[in-house]
Structures are given as structure tokens and as C-alpha cells.
XYZ file of C-alpha atoms in Angstrom:
585
model
C -55.161 22.572 -191.014
C -55.955 25.136 -188.809
C -55.558 23.370 -185.009
C -59.041 23.370 -183.075
C -57.960 22.354 -179.731
C -56.991 25.542 -178.778
C -57.680 29.603 -178.686
C -54.554 30.896 -180.609
C -55.061 28.364 -183.713
C -52.451 27.768 -185.736
C -52.358 27.282 -189.290
C -50.162 24.035 -189.415
C -49.017 23.256 -192.628
C -48.354 19.229 -193.776
C -45.790 18.012 -192.043
C -45.029 20.865 -189.696
C -46.190 21.555 -185.959
C -47.571 24.219 -184.102
C -46.123 26.863 -181.802
C -46.820 24.497 -179.255
C -45.219 22.298 -181.147
C -47.079 19.273 -179.251
C -49.407 18.857 -182.975
C -48.520 17.861 -186.516
C -50.116 18.050 -189.940
C -50.351 14.192 -191.373
C -52.349 13.605 -194.510
C -54.571 17.126 -193.550
C -55.391 15.176 -190.319
C -53.852 16.914 -186.086
C -51.968 14.625 -185.251
C -51.184 14.449 -180.915
C -47.019 14.380 -181.121
C -47.269 12.143 -178.056
C -49.958 10.245 -178.092
C -50.757 8.227 -174.411
C -47.551 8.973 -172.966
C -47.171 10.591 -169.918
C -43.425 12.183 -167.898
C -44.912 11.516 -164.380
C -48.225 9.201 -162.715
C -48.011 9.522 -159.410
C -50.407 9.788 -156.045
C -51.592 13.073 -154.505
C -53.538 15.006 -151.910
C -56.166 17.180 -154.369
C -54.630 20.509 -152.269
C -51.349 19.618 -153.594
C -53.294 19.986 -157.259
C -53.832 22.504 -155.711
C -57.683 22.421 -155.238
C -59.148 23.989 -151.949
C -62.953 23.031 -151.910
C -63.967 19.647 -153.958
C -63.246 16.948 -152.217
C -60.739 18.349 -149.520
C -58.180 15.286 -148.305
C -59.024 12.624 -151.297
C -55.917 11.156 -152.612
C -55.692 11.540 -157.099
C -53.556 10.139 -159.818
C -51.792 12.854 -160.634
C -50.450 12.430 -165.032
C -48.458 14.772 -166.845
C -46.974 15.059 -170.383
C -44.643 17.879 -171.302
C -45.481 20.959 -173.580
C -47.931 24.142 -173.177
C -50.034 25.939 -175.270
C -48.854 29.403 -173.184
C -44.820 31.038 -172.790
C -45.538 32.475 -169.439
C -42.133 34.755 -167.886
C -41.502 32.666 -164.900
C -43.201 29.776 -165.254
C -42.850 27.264 -162.256
C -43.142 23.925 -164.259
C -40.699 25.097 -167.262
C -38.513 22.692 -167.299
C -41.202 20.531 -168.801
C -43.013 23.262 -170.823
C -40.008 24.188 -173.062
C -38.478 21.376 -173.677
C -40.870 19.105 -174.859
C -39.017 17.746 -177.273
C -36.015 16.682 -175.128
C -38.137 15.027 -172.087
C -40.050 12.954 -175.207
C -37.813 10.412 -174.423
C -38.738 10.554 -170.515
C -42.068 9.364 -171.984
C -44.098 6.705 -170.580
C -46.497 5.089 -172.629
C -49.383 4.257 -170.950
C -53.191 3.229 -172.103
C -56.517 4.903 -170.680
C -56.698 0.897 -168.923
C -53.276 1.199 -167.346
C -53.850 4.270 -165.968
C -57.115 3.733 -164.621
C -55.367 0.250 -163.169
C -52.764 2.198 -161.488
C -55.775 4.753 -159.780
C -57.516 1.632 -158.517
C -54.423 0.234 -157.145
C -53.686 3.331 -155.400
C -57.019 3.548 -154.268
C -57.246 7.110 -155.775
C -60.763 8.318 -155.672
C -60.136 10.108 -158.740
C -57.481 11.337 -161.442
C -55.496 15.026 -162.656
C -53.823 16.100 -165.261
C -51.374 19.014 -163.861
C -48.433 20.062 -164.219
C -48.374 21.186 -168.061
C -51.544 21.993 -169.948
C -53.685 19.217 -170.957
C -54.420 21.874 -174.000
C -50.855 19.738 -175.112
C -52.644 16.617 -175.421
C -55.449 17.151 -175.881
C -56.886 13.849 -177.212
C -54.487 12.032 -174.581
C -57.026 13.418 -171.740
C -59.939 13.122 -173.570
C -59.348 9.749 -174.238
C -58.810 8.745 -169.978
C -61.373 10.982 -169.079
C -63.662 9.126 -170.962
C -62.687 5.846 -169.797
C -62.047 7.229 -165.616
C -65.689 8.648 -165.989
C -66.458 4.732 -167.180
C -64.702 3.713 -164.108
C -66.751 6.077 -162.051
C -63.769 8.312 -161.333
C -63.065 11.767 -160.677
C -61.785 13.551 -163.083
C -60.082 17.379 -163.518
C -57.826 19.188 -164.736
C -55.069 22.299 -164.221
C -55.116 24.510 -167.554
C -55.087 27.951 -169.061
C -58.331 27.887 -170.228
C -57.666 28.876 -173.688
C -59.683 25.844 -175.185
C -61.559 26.577 -178.194
C -65.277 26.187 -177.362
C -65.027 22.658 -179.734
C -62.926 21.507 -178.289
C -64.125 21.440 -174.162
C -67.148 21.032 -175.258
C -66.125 17.904 -175.936
C -64.059 16.817 -172.401
C -66.615 19.212 -170.836
C -68.735 15.453 -170.263
C -66.193 13.948 -168.840
C -64.779 16.560 -166.803
C -65.769 16.788 -162.178
C -63.312 19.910 -161.673
C -60.814 22.132 -163.111
C -58.234 24.742 -162.007
C -58.035 27.307 -164.010
C -54.983 29.333 -164.297
C -56.002 33.212 -164.832
C -52.813 35.401 -166.384
C -54.690 38.972 -165.415
C -58.065 39.982 -167.260
C -55.911 42.166 -170.275
C -55.456 41.207 -173.698
C -51.962 43.044 -173.182
C -51.426 40.505 -170.052
C -52.704 37.976 -172.253
C -50.379 38.493 -175.025
C -46.873 38.369 -173.201
C -47.628 34.505 -172.476
C -48.223 33.880 -175.776
C -51.871 34.468 -176.649
C -54.555 36.154 -178.343
C -56.819 37.675 -175.746
C -58.120 37.022 -172.126
C -61.808 36.932 -173.348
C -62.265 33.230 -174.692
C -60.828 32.063 -170.476
C -63.082 34.158 -168.779
C -65.635 32.476 -171.606
C -64.784 28.870 -170.444
C -65.183 29.442 -166.888
C -68.787 30.339 -167.407
C -69.041 28.050 -169.719
C -67.387 25.498 -167.104
C -69.732 26.348 -163.797
C -73.010 26.501 -165.762
C -72.351 22.436 -166.929
C -72.330 22.236 -163.777
C -68.393 21.204 -163.566
C -66.728 22.538 -159.975
C -63.948 25.662 -160.502
C -61.744 27.298 -159.017
C -59.248 29.892 -160.300
C -56.351 30.688 -159.527
C -53.630 34.061 -160.875
C -50.157 34.683 -160.316
C -50.123 37.915 -158.162
C -46.759 40.120 -159.646
C -45.672 43.021 -157.733
C -46.962 46.062 -160.059
C -50.462 43.615 -160.796
C -53.042 44.983 -158.980
C -55.359 45.981 -161.703
C -55.228 42.772 -163.178
C -55.814 40.417 -161.108
C -58.247 42.236 -159.204
C -60.629 43.499 -162.872
C -59.907 39.700 -163.175
C -61.866 38.945 -160.089
C -64.651 40.812 -161.042
C -65.268 38.796 -164.637
C -64.858 35.714 -162.418
C -67.968 37.285 -160.049
C -69.748 38.184 -162.900
C -69.793 34.262 -163.312
C -70.443 33.566 -159.748
C -68.582 34.954 -156.665
C -68.240 31.324 -154.807
C -65.895 30.910 -157.524
C -63.051 30.317 -155.285
C -59.539 32.227 -156.171
C -56.392 31.224 -154.972
C -53.902 33.701 -155.052
C -50.349 32.239 -156.461
C -47.606 35.182 -154.630
C -45.287 34.769 -157.763
C -42.247 33.498 -157.172
C -39.240 34.785 -160.015
C -37.972 31.705 -161.373
C -36.050 31.339 -164.698
C -35.135 35.047 -166.071
C -37.964 36.353 -164.230
C -36.986 40.070 -162.582
C -36.784 39.905 -158.734
C -38.781 42.954 -158.131
C -42.034 41.432 -159.633
C -42.115 39.171 -156.622
C -44.551 40.792 -153.970
C -44.159 40.426 -150.547
C -47.008 38.021 -148.243
C -48.021 41.624 -146.438
C -48.312 43.141 -149.417
C -49.729 39.795 -151.355
C -52.582 39.445 -148.013
C -53.708 43.012 -148.482
C -54.374 41.901 -152.109
C -56.889 39.064 -150.462
C -58.449 41.515 -148.266
C -59.300 43.395 -150.768
C -60.221 40.104 -153.472
C -62.152 39.495 -150.681
C -64.699 42.368 -151.365
C -65.111 40.705 -154.795
C -64.890 37.004 -154.684
C -66.093 35.178 -151.445
C -63.774 32.879 -151.104
C -60.315 34.008 -151.387
C -56.826 31.897 -150.846
C -53.312 32.850 -150.643
C -50.693 30.328 -151.809
C -46.691 30.531 -151.760
C -46.961 32.325 -148.245
C -45.556 30.667 -145.621
C -47.214 30.738 -142.001
C -50.311 32.762 -143.577
C -53.393 32.540 -142.646
C -55.184 33.096 -145.332
C -55.093 29.468 -146.233
C -58.050 29.099 -143.873
C -61.417 28.949 -144.316
C -63.195 31.014 -141.826
C -67.105 31.298 -141.215
C -68.326 34.328 -142.876
C -70.720 35.223 -139.250
C -68.793 34.477 -136.907
C -65.637 34.534 -137.389
C -64.770 30.328 -136.583
C -62.261 28.638 -138.265
C -63.991 25.368 -140.960
C -61.013 24.287 -142.269
C -57.465 25.535 -141.483
C -54.623 24.669 -143.904
C -51.010 25.114 -144.340
C -48.420 25.888 -147.462
C -47.368 22.545 -148.738
C -44.901 23.326 -151.399
C -45.102 25.460 -154.192
C -48.176 26.456 -155.429
C -50.202 23.858 -153.562
C -51.377 23.189 -150.015
C -52.612 20.539 -146.936
C -55.297 20.191 -144.932
C -54.837 20.409 -141.134
C -58.163 20.779 -139.444
C -61.420 20.805 -140.517
C -65.029 20.726 -138.550
C -67.388 17.783 -139.601
C -68.381 18.569 -143.366
C -67.281 22.332 -143.480
C -70.164 23.025 -141.434
C -69.693 26.282 -138.515
C -71.867 25.385 -134.936
C -73.874 28.793 -136.692
C -75.439 26.766 -139.320
C -73.082 28.304 -142.455
C -71.200 25.477 -144.509
C -68.628 25.676 -147.224
C -69.924 25.343 -150.181
C -67.530 22.306 -150.712
C -68.203 19.306 -153.524
C -67.571 15.799 -151.896
C -66.818 14.581 -148.860
C -63.537 15.570 -146.492
C -62.048 12.381 -146.304
C -61.311 10.965 -143.249
C -57.723 10.839 -143.594
C -54.646 12.859 -145.865
C -51.860 10.377 -147.706
C -48.466 12.236 -147.914
C -46.285 12.074 -150.447
C -43.068 11.287 -150.501
C -40.513 13.509 -150.679
C -40.971 15.644 -153.150
C -43.176 13.709 -155.054
C -46.489 14.979 -155.523
C -48.266 18.670 -156.920
C -45.099 21.226 -158.126
C -42.460 20.082 -155.847
C -41.448 17.821 -158.468
C -41.073 20.534 -160.718
C -38.310 21.958 -157.682
C -36.344 18.220 -157.672
C -36.157 18.494 -161.602
C -34.708 21.963 -161.211
C -32.516 21.008 -158.507
C -31.054 17.949 -160.818
C -30.973 20.998 -163.549
C -29.040 23.302 -161.126
C -26.057 20.583 -160.386
C -25.938 20.104 -163.857
C -25.567 23.745 -164.832
C -22.410 24.254 -162.701
C -21.005 21.356 -163.962
C -20.870 23.090 -167.398
C -24.103 22.183 -168.799
C -25.862 24.273 -170.458
C -27.413 23.396 -173.982
C -31.225 22.922 -173.780
C -30.775 19.670 -175.577
C -28.289 18.397 -173.714
C -30.037 19.538 -170.574
C -33.040 17.748 -171.991
C -31.881 14.218 -172.502
C -29.389 14.240 -169.487
C -33.167 15.821 -166.913
C -35.249 12.817 -169.346
C -33.142 9.769 -168.443
C -32.958 11.431 -164.460
C -36.688 11.324 -164.706
C -37.185 7.756 -166.708
C -34.934 6.191 -163.767
C -37.111 7.685 -160.891
C -34.314 9.547 -159.534
C -36.776 11.776 -158.264
C -37.815 9.518 -156.148
C -34.682 9.055 -153.681
C -33.910 13.031 -153.990
C -35.228 14.354 -151.128
C -33.356 11.889 -148.913
C -30.002 12.630 -151.083
C -30.268 16.663 -150.456
C -30.548 16.266 -146.402
C -26.192 16.032 -145.523
C -23.622 17.280 -146.505
C -21.854 14.119 -147.347
C -25.156 12.429 -149.320
C -25.137 16.326 -151.253
C -21.239 15.649 -152.060
C -22.279 12.195 -153.617
C -25.324 13.282 -155.715
C -22.462 16.364 -157.275
C -20.334 13.205 -157.899
C -22.967 10.747 -159.246
C -24.230 13.194 -162.079
C -21.288 14.389 -163.073
C -20.090 10.447 -163.588
C -23.316 10.470 -165.212
C -22.468 12.728 -167.875
C -19.037 12.439 -168.191
C -18.070 15.802 -166.037
C -16.309 13.853 -163.189
C -13.571 16.930 -164.150
C -16.137 19.471 -163.522
C -17.618 17.402 -160.718
C -14.268 17.097 -158.958
C -13.751 21.215 -159.263
C -16.965 21.582 -157.343
C -16.934 18.831 -155.197
C -13.043 20.634 -153.699
C -14.617 23.847 -153.867
C -17.129 23.005 -151.491
C -15.255 20.764 -149.293
C -12.394 23.155 -148.639
C -14.921 25.266 -146.645
C -16.609 22.336 -145.325
C -13.492 21.484 -143.994
C -12.575 25.175 -142.831
C -15.672 25.105 -141.358
C -15.504 21.919 -138.798
C -11.722 22.937 -137.931
C -13.081 26.734 -136.583
C -15.984 24.630 -134.642
C -13.249 23.426 -132.152
C -12.669 26.924 -130.828
C -16.368 27.173 -130.371
C -17.840 27.651 -126.718
C -20.537 28.262 -126.207
C -23.653 27.021 -128.991
C -26.352 29.776 -129.405
C -30.457 28.725 -129.963
C -31.556 29.130 -133.707
C -34.709 28.923 -135.163
C -35.185 28.764 -139.080
C -37.932 29.080 -140.931
C -39.582 30.329 -144.110
C -41.876 33.001 -145.050
C -43.407 34.164 -141.624
C -42.062 33.337 -138.165
C -44.611 31.038 -137.528
C -43.927 28.634 -140.968
C -40.622 26.035 -138.752
C -38.939 24.110 -141.190
C -38.476 20.612 -140.471
C -36.466 18.957 -138.386
C -34.557 17.081 -140.634
C -34.029 19.951 -143.597
C -30.485 20.400 -144.598
C -30.972 24.310 -143.165
C -31.375 22.822 -139.533
C -28.586 19.944 -140.499
C -25.949 23.432 -141.607
C -27.190 25.130 -138.595
C -26.241 22.808 -136.868
C -22.727 21.803 -138.808
C -21.979 26.417 -138.550
C -22.451 26.009 -134.417
C -26.163 26.334 -133.606
C -28.174 24.564 -131.477
C -31.021 24.353 -134.428
C -34.756 24.035 -131.715
C -36.362 23.057 -135.028
C -34.886 19.496 -133.941
C -37.343 19.097 -131.071
C -40.247 19.448 -133.917
C -42.148 16.539 -134.463
C -45.008 17.255 -136.729
C -43.929 17.587 -140.361
C -44.926 18.690 -143.366
C -43.583 19.966 -146.998
C -41.446 21.580 -146.138
C -42.073 22.837 -142.819
C -45.440 23.088 -140.615
C -47.547 25.982 -138.790
C -46.285 25.762 -135.245
C -48.155 28.712 -132.716
C -47.085 31.580 -130.823
C -46.789 29.596 -127.545
C -44.653 27.094 -129.367
C -42.444 29.382 -130.721
C -42.074 31.345 -127.421
C -41.218 28.007 -125.381
C -38.546 27.207 -128.030
C -36.863 30.528 -127.044
C -34.012 30.503 -129.864
C -31.083 32.763 -129.539
C -31.619 33.889 -133.211
C -33.846 33.608 -135.855
C -32.853 32.950 -139.641
C -35.350 33.283 -142.489
C -34.981 31.321 -146.148
C -34.031 32.137 -148.894
C -35.966 30.562 -150.862
C -39.773 31.708 -150.139
C -38.528 34.860 -148.213
C -39.436 37.635 -146.221
C -38.410 40.698 -145.595
C -36.630 41.080 -142.086
C -39.173 44.748 -141.668
C -42.408 42.567 -142.336
C -41.105 39.407 -140.035
C -40.736 41.116 -137.201
C -43.153 43.378 -138.188
C -45.100 39.903 -137.201
C -43.615 39.142 -134.305
C -44.980 42.173 -132.943
C -48.409 42.283 -133.460
C -48.927 38.360 -133.214
C -46.471 38.763 -129.339
C -43.756 36.431 -130.538
C -41.570 37.398 -127.801
C -38.409 35.825 -127.403
C -34.553 36.319 -127.124
C -34.059 36.673 -130.944
C -36.874 39.208 -130.794
C -35.462 41.809 -127.991
C -32.212 41.665 -129.236
C -33.316 42.285 -133.053
C -31.209 39.150 -134.528
C -33.327 38.739 -137.122
C -31.477 37.277 -140.274
C -32.683 36.457 -143.726
C -30.905 34.284 -145.603
C -29.239 35.657 -148.892
C -31.224 33.935 -151.484
C -30.857 31.013 -153.315
C -27.728 30.005 -150.821
C -29.523 28.030 -148.292
C -31.712 24.976 -150.468
C -32.083 23.847 -153.951
C -28.434 24.419 -155.332
C -24.550 24.240 -154.878
C -24.877 27.796 -153.873
C -25.524 26.301 -150.644
C -21.978 26.826 -149.366
C -22.564 30.144 -149.598
C -25.385 29.780 -147.746
C -23.271 27.823 -145.205
C -20.800 30.450 -144.809
C -22.904 33.213 -144.040
C -24.824 31.049 -141.405
C -21.540 30.663 -139.461
C -20.198 34.144 -139.884
C -23.545 35.180 -138.432
C -23.751 32.068 -135.827
C -20.309 32.770 -134.658
C -18.407 35.693 -136.101
C -15.508 35.978 -133.052
C -14.445 32.898 -135.021
C -16.078 32.897 -138.164
C -14.821 35.902 -141.044
C -15.340 34.278 -145.169
C -14.988 37.562 -147.495
C -19.074 36.008 -149.142
C -18.393 38.866 -151.159
C -15.188 37.462 -152.830
C -16.143 34.135 -152.360
C -19.510 34.637 -154.235
C -17.509 36.159 -156.878
C -15.681 33.142 -157.299
C -18.362 30.540 -157.643
C -20.303 32.413 -159.773
C -16.996 33.006 -162.324
C -15.545 29.000 -162.050
C -19.536 27.146 -162.126
C -21.757 29.335 -164.176
C -18.877 31.604 -166.365
C -19.958 35.237 -164.541
C -19.183 37.739 -163.099
C -21.334 38.575 -160.204
C -21.602 42.199 -161.377
C -23.971 40.709 -164.477
C -26.181 38.558 -162.895
C -29.465 39.796 -160.860
C -30.402 36.961 -158.165
C -33.593 35.767 -158.610
C -35.329 32.212 -156.844
C -34.076 30.288 -159.279
C -31.975 27.333 -158.309
C -30.432 26.278 -161.696
C -29.443 30.277 -162.304
C -29.800 33.591 -161.720
C -30.802 35.831 -164.489
C -28.414 37.449 -166.492
C -28.673 40.686 -167.763
C -25.628 41.712 -168.963
C -23.076 39.660 -170.607
C -19.367 40.831 -171.098
């Protein structure tokens, strides 16, 4: 029989499954494999979904399951979408009534399905949406938008808002993700818009993908120029090649071009960018000011009443701007949750757990035990990081491997601690992510490593907090007057762009004047046990008169012992769990 949920249209024989592996044929009926079963159910602010023009700052209940009908290279949710069978044990049964009750208890304004595509759990989402509307809750989702017309028309009655994730504009680009063509997506955008559903679009911007995203914007503009487009700067996870990642500067340039096609275009995955803010097109006033808030997310930090400029121009919002904004705990909420799961995956990989099924089983147990909720606090100090490794090693019967990894790290930590006795002066250090004006939070692991390596981290004086940091002003960064500035190895920016930004915006401090601006190597400061390499890098850089770690040999040893590969055979990307292997010996 033919699956009628999405346009891939799998022919599923009796007892078998479609390509997404989430539906089966039982007695000539299409049956959802894991009905009313959820991987996550937790409150978020809508901007982390993300949405920018629907009910800003309002609180929603996020639900997600497992699986996806697409297979996109570098997917941020790969752990959830590619290990559906293994993670099925972590799914929790919950009826629509249960979910709605949770939403009411949490004082949420609605329910949103995101992290994986609702097409993987269509009937579960449809039934939940029906009951949510009866309870006067808003309903929305993030989706590839590849529903059949029949499936979409059954769902559309209950949808208030939707974020359609565009893969590009060409059939070839969609085929790379396992779809047949691009047409159904743009057809569905039109159907949703004409039905009165609030539609926003997001599009991954790949370094070689200017034509794809520009033509996609033209397709969206043919429906309405007021449909917001969220440009997701591509970050290479999984096996994606690092050269596909555009710089923030280049991404801002493409946004400028896109704004000649659509009225509202925003840039994500780019800490410190000003291209998340809505400005009045008449007088240039900032109407809704936003900042980076983790991968694929943003946060409203200031807004004029009702999104209206004093000149009379109004942001085309649907739903009110809430007075207060809910703050998600730790790494819970939006796509930060996928990064938390990936961090656990990173440790498990260094412990020698490489089989996908075994990984999935362990990750499933971790999620079920609410391990993720406490992870944020466990990755901010060296001692708690080592305890985390020990914990996972014991859970998985890999105590020997865990002890070996801990010993490797501890030996180098001890050498840095011993060297610290020789320090005579402590330079001031500023730690940013992306552009200079995005400062990491005071309590972050990276800032603690700076101080353990013999620096005075000026971030410690900042009282405002975001995820993983906050925008600061030019005046603030100049007053901090750091002697050294480090750029995160996660969501980064080339030092040349960083320096140019400083010159353009009047950032003038000791570090800029002395040229003491350094990129931390990719993957060395956050998200995986490779932070020990970053710690040695910081020590060498901050106090070259004391520390002289041979980082080339240290990296070779780490990769050989804990990844089982030669460093010459890897290409470093932004993936926490492992670098992308290009060749093997």
C-alpha cells in the first residue's frame, strides 16, 4: 500500500516499513509505529522553535518524537532522526489529554512540535492538535513541509503557525535529502498561507548555496513578501564538510541580498550579528531587538509596545508580545537539547562505543532518566567534567576506558596547575562566540578554563545571562579592556573578520591594538573531551613563558587513543561526538 503522509509516497508491503521507518502496513492499514509516544515534552519560549513574528516571548510546550522523512547531511537533529529504533525505548506514552494538562499546568499558550519532523508522527500530532484547539491552545510545528495535500488539509484546520524548513529551491537539492522534488514544499507554503496559517520559513545557507537560497526566497515572495525568512548559517555537524560553512560576514551579505526579495529576513547561528533585529524600514528604529540564543534559536531582549514604531509602522505580528519571557533551564528547550544529547554521545564515543544501536540504547536510557536536565551544571568545572566521564563509563561498563581518558586529562591538568605556581602576572582575557560583541556567560566552562590557565577572564564581571552568552555594547567591551581576546571554536568567526568588525564598530582596547586575538581550534573548547586540547592551547597562548605543550603531538595521541584514528585522516568540523573521517588506514 502507498503511504499518504508525505510526498515521498513509499509503497509499503504487508509487515514492512516505509523509508522513514515510522509507519508499517498491518492488514492493509497504515499504522504509526509509536503512537502517542514522545521523546521530549518541555516548556520553551517560541523564539527557540524558532518563530520571530508569532506571539513573541510567549511560552509554549515543545513536544518531539523520533524519526524523519528526510535525510539531510549535517542535520542538527541527526541523533534523533537516524536512531529512531534505538531511541524508541526512551519514548514516553502520553495521551493528548496528558499533554494538554501539562501545557495548562506550565501556563503555556500553546503546543509546538519541533526537533524532528511531525511527518514522522503524523497521526499522533493530528490527534494532539485537535484536542489542543478544543482547549483553546495555539498549535504549531517546524517541518520540512513535505506533506501530501490530503495530509496537510486534514491538519491545517488545527494549525495556527508553522515554520517550513527549506532545503533550497532546486529538485537536485531536495533529492540530496531523499525527497523527489522541491515543488510540494512551495505548494504547501501557499496552501498554508491562503488558509490563514501564520507561515515562517527557514533556509539553511551553505557556502556554495547562494543561488539556491535566493531562488527559494523568490518562490516564497511569490506567495507573500511578508513571510519571514530565517537564514540558518550552516554549521557542519555529522559528516558534513567544514568548507560548506559560510562565515558570519558572508551570511550577512546574503541576507542583504535576500532583503531585496523579502521584507523580513533574519540571520541565525551567528552570535553577535545585528541581523536578528527587526528595524523600521521607514526610519531605521529598532522595533524588536533579538540576540543569538543557541543553535537555530534567538531571544527577544527589547521591543516597542505592540511592535509599533513611533512613526506608525508596525511589525506584521500575529499574537501579542508577552510582557515576561520564560527562561528554559540549562540546555533544555529548542535545539540546545540536541546539543546536550550530542555531548553525551561525544563522551560515549571516546569510551569506544561506536555501534549505532548500542549508542542509541544508552542515549535512550540517559534521556529517560532526565540526565539532560542536570548536564549543564556538570560541564562547567573540570572536576565535574571528569565525574561526568566516570558516571557514563560506569553506566556503560567501560570503567577501564573511562579511567584511561580521565588519566589522560588529569595528567595535563596537573601540569597546568603545577605551572601556575610560576605565574607572576595575570593578563585580562575576553571570551566571545562569533562576533566580538557576543560575550560568553560568566560561569561558562570556557571562562573557567581561562582562569585555570592563568588569565583573568573579564566575562566574570558580566551579570546578564543568555544561552550561551549575551550581546554587549561597544562601550562595555572597551571598558572591560582585555589584553587578549579568544574566539570560541564552536560557532566561530575568522580572526580577520573579527578584527575588521572591531575596526568598523569602534572596538578599541589593548587586545585589538596589540593584535592579541586568537581563534580556539574547532572543537577544542566546548562539547566534548577534546576540551583538554583547548585547555593546553589556552595555557600556551596566555603564558608562553611557562607552558609549551606540543599540541600537534597531543592531538595525534588523543585521536589515536580515543577515536582510534590517525589525525591525518580526519577533517575537523563542528561535530561534538567525532570529527568527520575522510580516509582510514
